[in-house]
PDB file of C-alpha atoms in Angstrom:
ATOM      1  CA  UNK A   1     -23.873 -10.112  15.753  1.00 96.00           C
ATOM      2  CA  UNK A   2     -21.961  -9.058  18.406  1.00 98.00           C
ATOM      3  CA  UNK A   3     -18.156 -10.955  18.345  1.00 99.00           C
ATOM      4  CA  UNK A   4     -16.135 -11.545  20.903  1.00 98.00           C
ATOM      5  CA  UNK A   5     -13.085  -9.238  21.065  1.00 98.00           C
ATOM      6  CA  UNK A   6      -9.600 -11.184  21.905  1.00 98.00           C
ATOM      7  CA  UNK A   7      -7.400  -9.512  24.412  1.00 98.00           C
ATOM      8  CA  UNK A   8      -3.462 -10.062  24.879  1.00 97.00           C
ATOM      9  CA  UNK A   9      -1.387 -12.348  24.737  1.00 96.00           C
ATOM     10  CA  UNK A  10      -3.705 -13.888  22.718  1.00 97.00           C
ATOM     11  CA  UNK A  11      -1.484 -15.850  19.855  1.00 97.00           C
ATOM     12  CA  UNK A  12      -4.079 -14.634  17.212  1.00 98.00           C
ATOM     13  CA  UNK A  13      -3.191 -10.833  18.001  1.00 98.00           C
ATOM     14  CA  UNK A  14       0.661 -11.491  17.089  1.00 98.00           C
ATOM     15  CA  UNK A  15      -0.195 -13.599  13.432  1.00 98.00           C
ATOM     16  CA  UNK A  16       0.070 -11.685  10.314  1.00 99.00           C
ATOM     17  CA  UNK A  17      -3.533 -11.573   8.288  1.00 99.00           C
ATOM     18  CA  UNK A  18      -3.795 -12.652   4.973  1.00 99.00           C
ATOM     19  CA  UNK A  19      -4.968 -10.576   2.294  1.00 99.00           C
ATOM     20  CA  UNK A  20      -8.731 -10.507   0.869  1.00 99.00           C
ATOM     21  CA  UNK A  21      -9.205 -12.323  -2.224  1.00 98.00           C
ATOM     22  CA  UNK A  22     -12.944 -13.459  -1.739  1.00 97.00           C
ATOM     23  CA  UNK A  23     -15.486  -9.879  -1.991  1.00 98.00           C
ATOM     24  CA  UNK A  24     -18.334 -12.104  -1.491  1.00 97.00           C
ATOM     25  CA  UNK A  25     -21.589 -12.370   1.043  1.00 98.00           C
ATOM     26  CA  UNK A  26     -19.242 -13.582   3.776  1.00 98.00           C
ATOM     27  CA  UNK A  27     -17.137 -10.549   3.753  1.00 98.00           C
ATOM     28  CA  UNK A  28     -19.785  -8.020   4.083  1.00 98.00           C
ATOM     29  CA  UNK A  29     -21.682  -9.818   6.239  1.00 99.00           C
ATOM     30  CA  UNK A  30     -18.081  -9.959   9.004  1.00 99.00           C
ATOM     31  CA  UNK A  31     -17.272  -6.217   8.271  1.00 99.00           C
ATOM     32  CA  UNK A  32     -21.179  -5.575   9.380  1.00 99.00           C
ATOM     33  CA  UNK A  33     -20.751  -7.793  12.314  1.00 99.00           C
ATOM     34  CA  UNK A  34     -16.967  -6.066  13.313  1.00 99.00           C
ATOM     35  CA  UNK A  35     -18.986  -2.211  12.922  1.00 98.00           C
ATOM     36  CA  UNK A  36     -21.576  -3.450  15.250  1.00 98.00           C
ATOM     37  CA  UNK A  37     -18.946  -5.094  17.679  1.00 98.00           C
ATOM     38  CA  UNK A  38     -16.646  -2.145  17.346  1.00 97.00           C
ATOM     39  CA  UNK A  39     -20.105   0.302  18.545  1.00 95.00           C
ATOM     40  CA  UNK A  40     -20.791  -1.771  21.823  1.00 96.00           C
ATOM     41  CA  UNK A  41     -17.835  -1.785  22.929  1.00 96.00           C
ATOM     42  CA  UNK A  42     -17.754   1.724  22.381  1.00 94.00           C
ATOM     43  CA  UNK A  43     -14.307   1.948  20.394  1.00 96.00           C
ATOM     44  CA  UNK A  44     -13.384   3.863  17.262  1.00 96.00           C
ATOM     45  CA  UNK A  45     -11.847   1.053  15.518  1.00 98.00           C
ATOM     46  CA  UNK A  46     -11.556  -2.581  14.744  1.00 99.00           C
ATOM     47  CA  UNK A  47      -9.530  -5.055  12.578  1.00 99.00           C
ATOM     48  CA  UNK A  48     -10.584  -8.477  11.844  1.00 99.00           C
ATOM     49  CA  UNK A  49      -7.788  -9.955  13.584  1.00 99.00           C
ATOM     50  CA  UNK A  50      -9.460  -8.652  17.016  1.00 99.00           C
ATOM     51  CA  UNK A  51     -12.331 -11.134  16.360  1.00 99.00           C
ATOM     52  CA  UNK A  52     -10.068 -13.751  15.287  1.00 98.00           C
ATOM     53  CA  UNK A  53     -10.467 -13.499  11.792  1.00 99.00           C
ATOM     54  CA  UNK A  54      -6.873 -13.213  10.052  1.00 99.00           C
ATOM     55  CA  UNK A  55      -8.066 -11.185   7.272  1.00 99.00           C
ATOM     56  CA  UNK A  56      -6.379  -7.784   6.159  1.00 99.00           C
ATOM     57  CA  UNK A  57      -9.654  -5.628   7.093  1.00 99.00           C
ATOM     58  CA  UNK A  58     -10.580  -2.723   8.947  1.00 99.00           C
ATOM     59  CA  UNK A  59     -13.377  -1.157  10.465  1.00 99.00           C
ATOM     60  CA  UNK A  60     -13.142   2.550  11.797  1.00 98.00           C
ATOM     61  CA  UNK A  61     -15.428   5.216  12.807  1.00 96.00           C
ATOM     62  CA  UNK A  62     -13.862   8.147  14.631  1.00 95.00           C
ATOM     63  CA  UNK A  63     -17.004  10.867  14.729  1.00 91.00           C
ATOM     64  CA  UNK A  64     -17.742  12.461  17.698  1.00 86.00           C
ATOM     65  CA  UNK A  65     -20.642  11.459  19.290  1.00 75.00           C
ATOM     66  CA  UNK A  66     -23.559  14.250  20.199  1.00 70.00           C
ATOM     67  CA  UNK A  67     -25.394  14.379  23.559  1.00 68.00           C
ATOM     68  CA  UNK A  68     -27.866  11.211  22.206  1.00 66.00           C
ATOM     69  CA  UNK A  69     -24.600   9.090  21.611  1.00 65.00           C
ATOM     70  CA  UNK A  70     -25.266   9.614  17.476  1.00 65.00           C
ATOM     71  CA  UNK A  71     -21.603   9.934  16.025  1.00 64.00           C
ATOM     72  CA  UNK A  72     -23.135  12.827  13.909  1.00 60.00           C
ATOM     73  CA  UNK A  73     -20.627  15.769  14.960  1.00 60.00           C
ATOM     74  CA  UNK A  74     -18.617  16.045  12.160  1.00 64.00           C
ATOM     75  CA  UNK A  75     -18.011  19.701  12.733  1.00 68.00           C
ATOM     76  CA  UNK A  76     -15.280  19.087  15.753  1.00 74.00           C
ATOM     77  CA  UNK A  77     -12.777  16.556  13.048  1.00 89.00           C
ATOM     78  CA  UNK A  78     -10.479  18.074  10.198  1.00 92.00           C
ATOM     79  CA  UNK A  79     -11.287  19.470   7.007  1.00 94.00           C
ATOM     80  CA  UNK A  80      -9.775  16.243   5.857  1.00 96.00           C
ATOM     81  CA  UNK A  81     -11.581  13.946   8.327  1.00 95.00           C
ATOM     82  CA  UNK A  82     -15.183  15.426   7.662  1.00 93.00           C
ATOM     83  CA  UNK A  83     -14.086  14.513   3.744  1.00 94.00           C
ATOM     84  CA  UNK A  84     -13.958  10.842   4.882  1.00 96.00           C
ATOM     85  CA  UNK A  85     -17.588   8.769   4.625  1.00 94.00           C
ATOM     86  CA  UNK A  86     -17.833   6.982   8.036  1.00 96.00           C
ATOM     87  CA  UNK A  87     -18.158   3.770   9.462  1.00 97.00           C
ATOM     88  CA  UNK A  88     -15.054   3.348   6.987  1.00 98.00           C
ATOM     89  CA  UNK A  89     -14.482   0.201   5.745  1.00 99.00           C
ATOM     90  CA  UNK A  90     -10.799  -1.049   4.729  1.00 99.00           C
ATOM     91  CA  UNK A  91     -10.006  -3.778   2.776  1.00 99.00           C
ATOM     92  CA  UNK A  92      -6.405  -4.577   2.221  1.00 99.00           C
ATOM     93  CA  UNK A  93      -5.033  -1.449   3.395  1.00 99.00           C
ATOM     94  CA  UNK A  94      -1.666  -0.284   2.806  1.00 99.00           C
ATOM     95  CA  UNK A  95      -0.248   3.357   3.528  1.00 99.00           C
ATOM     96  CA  UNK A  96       1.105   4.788   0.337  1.00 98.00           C
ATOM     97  CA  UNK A  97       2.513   8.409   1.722  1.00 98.00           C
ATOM     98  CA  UNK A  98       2.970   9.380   4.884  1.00 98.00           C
ATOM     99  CA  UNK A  99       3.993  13.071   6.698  1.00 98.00           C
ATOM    100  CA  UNK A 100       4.534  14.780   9.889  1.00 98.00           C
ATOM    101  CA  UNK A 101       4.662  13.625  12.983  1.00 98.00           C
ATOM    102  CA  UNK A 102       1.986  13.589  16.098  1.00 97.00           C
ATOM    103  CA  UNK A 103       1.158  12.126  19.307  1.00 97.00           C
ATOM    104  CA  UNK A 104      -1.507  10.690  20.883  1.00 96.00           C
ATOM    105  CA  UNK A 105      -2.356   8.968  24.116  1.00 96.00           C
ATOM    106  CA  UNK A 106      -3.805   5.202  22.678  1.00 97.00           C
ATOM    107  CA  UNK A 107      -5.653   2.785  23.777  1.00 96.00           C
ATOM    108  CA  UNK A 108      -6.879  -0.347  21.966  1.00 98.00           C
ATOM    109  CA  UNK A 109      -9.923  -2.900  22.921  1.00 98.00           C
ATOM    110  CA  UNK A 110      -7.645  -5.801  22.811  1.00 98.00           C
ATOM    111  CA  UNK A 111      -5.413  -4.303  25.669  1.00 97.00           C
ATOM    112  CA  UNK A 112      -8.341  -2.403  27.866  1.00 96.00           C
ATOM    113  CA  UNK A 113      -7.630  -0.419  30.579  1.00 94.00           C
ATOM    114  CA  UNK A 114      -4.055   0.922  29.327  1.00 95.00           C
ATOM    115  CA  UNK A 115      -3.204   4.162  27.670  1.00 96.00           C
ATOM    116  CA  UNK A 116       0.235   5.300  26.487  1.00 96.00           C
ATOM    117  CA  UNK A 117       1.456   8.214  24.583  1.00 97.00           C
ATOM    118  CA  UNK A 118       2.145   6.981  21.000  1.00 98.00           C
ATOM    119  CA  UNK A 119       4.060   8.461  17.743  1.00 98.00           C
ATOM    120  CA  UNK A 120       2.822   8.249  14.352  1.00 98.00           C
ATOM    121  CA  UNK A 121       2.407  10.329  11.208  1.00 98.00           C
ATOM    122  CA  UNK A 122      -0.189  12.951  10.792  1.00 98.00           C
ATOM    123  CA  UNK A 123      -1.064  12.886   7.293  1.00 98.00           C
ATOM    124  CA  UNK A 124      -1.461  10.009   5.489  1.00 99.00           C
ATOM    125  CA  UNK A 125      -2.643   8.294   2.292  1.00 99.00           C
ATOM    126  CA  UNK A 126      -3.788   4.739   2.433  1.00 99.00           C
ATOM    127  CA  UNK A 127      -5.118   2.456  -0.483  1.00 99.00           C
ATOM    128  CA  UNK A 128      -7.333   0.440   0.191  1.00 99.00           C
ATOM    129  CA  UNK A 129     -10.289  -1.746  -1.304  1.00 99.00           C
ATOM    130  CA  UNK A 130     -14.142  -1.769  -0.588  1.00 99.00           C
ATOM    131  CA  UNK A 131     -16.790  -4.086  -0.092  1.00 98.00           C
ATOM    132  CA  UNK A 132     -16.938  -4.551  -4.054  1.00 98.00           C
ATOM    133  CA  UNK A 133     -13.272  -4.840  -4.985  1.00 98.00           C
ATOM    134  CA  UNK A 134     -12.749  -1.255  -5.794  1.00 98.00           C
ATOM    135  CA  UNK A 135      -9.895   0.455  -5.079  1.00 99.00           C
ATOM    136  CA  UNK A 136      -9.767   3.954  -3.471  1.00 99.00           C
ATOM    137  CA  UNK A 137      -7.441   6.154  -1.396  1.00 99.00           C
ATOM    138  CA  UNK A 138      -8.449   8.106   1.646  1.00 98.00           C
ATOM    139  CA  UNK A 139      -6.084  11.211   2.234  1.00 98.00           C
ATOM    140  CA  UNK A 140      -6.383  12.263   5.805  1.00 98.00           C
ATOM    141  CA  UNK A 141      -4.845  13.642   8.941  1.00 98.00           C
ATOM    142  CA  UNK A 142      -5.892  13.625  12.967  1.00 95.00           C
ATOM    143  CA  UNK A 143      -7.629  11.284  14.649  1.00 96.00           C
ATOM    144  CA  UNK A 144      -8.835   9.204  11.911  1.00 97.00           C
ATOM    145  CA  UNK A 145      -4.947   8.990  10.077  1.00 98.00           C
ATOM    146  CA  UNK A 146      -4.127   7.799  13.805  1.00 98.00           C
ATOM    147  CA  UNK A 147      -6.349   5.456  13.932  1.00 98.00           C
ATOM    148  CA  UNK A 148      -5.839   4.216  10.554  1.00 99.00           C
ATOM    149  CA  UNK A 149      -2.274   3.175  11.253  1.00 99.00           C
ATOM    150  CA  UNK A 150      -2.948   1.650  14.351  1.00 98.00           C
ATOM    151  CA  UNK A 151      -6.018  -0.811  13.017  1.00 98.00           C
ATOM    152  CA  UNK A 152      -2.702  -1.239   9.973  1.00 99.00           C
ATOM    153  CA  UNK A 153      -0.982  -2.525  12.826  1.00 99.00           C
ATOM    154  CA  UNK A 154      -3.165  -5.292  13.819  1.00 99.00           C
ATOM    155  CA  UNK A 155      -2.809  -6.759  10.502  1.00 99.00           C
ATOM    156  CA  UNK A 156       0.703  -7.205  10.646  1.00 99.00           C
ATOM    157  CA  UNK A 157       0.394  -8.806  14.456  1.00 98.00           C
ATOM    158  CA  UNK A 158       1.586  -5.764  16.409  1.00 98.00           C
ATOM    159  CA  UNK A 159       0.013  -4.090  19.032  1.00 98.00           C
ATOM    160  CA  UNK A 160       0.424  -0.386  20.160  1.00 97.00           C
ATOM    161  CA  UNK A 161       2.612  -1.294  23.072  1.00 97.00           C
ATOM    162  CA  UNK A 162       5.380  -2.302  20.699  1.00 97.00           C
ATOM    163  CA  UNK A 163       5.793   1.187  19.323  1.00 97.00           C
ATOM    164  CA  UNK A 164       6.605   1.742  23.303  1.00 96.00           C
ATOM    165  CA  UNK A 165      10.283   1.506  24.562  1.00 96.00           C
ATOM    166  CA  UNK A 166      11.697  -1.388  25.638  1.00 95.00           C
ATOM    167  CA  UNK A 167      11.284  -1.562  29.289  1.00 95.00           C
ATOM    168  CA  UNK A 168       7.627   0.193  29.302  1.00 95.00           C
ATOM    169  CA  UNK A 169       6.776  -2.057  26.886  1.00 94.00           C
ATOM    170  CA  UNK A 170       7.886  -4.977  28.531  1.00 95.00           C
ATOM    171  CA  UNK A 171       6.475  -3.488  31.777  1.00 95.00           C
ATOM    172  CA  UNK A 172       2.827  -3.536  30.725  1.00 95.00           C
ATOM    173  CA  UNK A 173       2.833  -7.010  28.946  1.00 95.00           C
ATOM    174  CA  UNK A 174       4.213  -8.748  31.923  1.00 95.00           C
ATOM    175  CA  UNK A 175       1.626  -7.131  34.254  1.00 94.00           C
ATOM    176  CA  UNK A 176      -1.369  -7.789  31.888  1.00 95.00           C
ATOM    177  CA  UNK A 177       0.230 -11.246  31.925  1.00 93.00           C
ATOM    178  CA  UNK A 178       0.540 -11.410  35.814  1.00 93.00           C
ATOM    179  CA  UNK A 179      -2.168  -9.571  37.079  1.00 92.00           C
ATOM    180  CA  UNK A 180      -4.485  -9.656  34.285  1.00 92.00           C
ATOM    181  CA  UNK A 181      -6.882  -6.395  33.251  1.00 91.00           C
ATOM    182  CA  UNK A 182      -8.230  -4.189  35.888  1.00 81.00           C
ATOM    183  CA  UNK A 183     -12.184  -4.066  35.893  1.00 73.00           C
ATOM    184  CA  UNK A 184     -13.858  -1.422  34.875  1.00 64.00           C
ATOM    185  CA  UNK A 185     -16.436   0.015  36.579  1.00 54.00           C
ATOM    186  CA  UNK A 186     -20.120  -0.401  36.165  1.00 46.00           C
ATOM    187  CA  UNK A 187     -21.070   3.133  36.581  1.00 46.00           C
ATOM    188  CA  UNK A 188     -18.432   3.777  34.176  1.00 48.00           C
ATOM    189  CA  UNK A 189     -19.371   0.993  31.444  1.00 45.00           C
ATOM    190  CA  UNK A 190     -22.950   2.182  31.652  1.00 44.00           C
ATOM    191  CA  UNK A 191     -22.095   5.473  31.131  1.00 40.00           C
ATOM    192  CA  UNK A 192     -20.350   4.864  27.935  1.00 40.00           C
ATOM    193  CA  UNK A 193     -23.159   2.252  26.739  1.00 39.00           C
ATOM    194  CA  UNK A 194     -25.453   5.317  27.145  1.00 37.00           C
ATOM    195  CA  UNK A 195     -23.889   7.207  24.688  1.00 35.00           C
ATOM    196  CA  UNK A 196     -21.086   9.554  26.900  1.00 35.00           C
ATOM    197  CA  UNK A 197     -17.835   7.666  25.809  1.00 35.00           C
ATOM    198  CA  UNK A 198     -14.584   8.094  26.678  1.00 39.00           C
ATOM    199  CA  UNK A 199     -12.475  11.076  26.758  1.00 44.00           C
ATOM    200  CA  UNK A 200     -10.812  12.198  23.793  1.00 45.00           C
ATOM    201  CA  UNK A 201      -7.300  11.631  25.376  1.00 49.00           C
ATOM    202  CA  UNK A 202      -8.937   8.006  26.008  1.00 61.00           C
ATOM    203  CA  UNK A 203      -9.980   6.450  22.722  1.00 67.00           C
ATOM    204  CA  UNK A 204      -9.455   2.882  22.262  1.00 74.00           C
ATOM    205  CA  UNK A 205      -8.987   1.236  18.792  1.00 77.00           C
TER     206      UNK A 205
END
């Protein structure tokens, strides 16, 4: 089922999400419905609190997609990345090492249409728990570390444009609040329904 995805200022994007104590029907049966949401709207990324569940879980799924739209390619990700079973599911996450530092221009499905150059570490280890209540740790770097942290994010109620300074921060909040989001265009949307996506500098999460 295909969920609707909130946008900001949403007050449901700003709560904290509480952790996962149920591993029942319910919970696989959301994480299937956030993997298929996350697909249509063509992003790489979704956390629970984007559908207005406050639960600490993530779903991610970074692979490149082929000429057929198939997210098959893992030969263009990391050693590290290709190591990583995707659609990744992440049940109370938490980042237990991280190293480096890299940026990358973001984007993120709750704030469409806005891109800014973001800092976070490159390698990271996360524990998390699955669909069963087992805990594991992914150990990864790149896109999929990236996106890792920022999904991390939505759980605690913050949004990308908070790791921005002050007044560019500020800047983009008031205008989504004044002018609301600019509308994409058809040709465009169909193009990345048909399997073309974004560009890599244009991910959003």
């Amino acid at each position: 089922m295909i969920m609707k995805i909130l946008t900001f200022p949403d007050p449901k994007l700003r709560e904290v999400s509480k952790p996962v104590t149920d591993f029942g029907p319910e919970l696989k049966k959301l994480s299937e419905d956030m993997i298929e949401t996350m697909y249509d709207a063509n992003g790489i990324g979704l956390a629970a609190p984007q559908v207005g569940e406050l639960v600490r879980m993530v779903v991610i799924d970074t692979r490149p997609k082929d000429e057929k739209g198939r997210r098959y390619k893992y030969e263009e990700m990391s050693e590290l990345e290709q190591a990583v079973p995707q659609p990744l599911i992440l049940i109370n996450p938490e980042i237990v090492k991280g190293e480096g530092k890299t940026t990358f221009d973001e984007g993120c499905l709750s704030i469409p249409g806005y891109y800014e150059t973001v800092e976070r570490f490159n390698y990271i280890e996360m524990k998390a728990y699955d669909l069963n209540g087992k805990e594991f740790i992914v150990k990864t770097d790149g896109l999929l570390a990236i996106c890792m942290q920022h999904e991390l994010d939505h759980l605690e109620g913050t949004l990308f444009v908070d790791h921005l300074s002050f007044v560019k921060g500020n800047k983009i909040k008031n205008q989504i609040k004044k002018y609301g989001y600019p509308v994409k265009d058809k040709a465009d949307a169909d193009s990345a329904k048909a399997g073309a996506g974004p560009d890599k500098e244009k991910l959003e999460v």
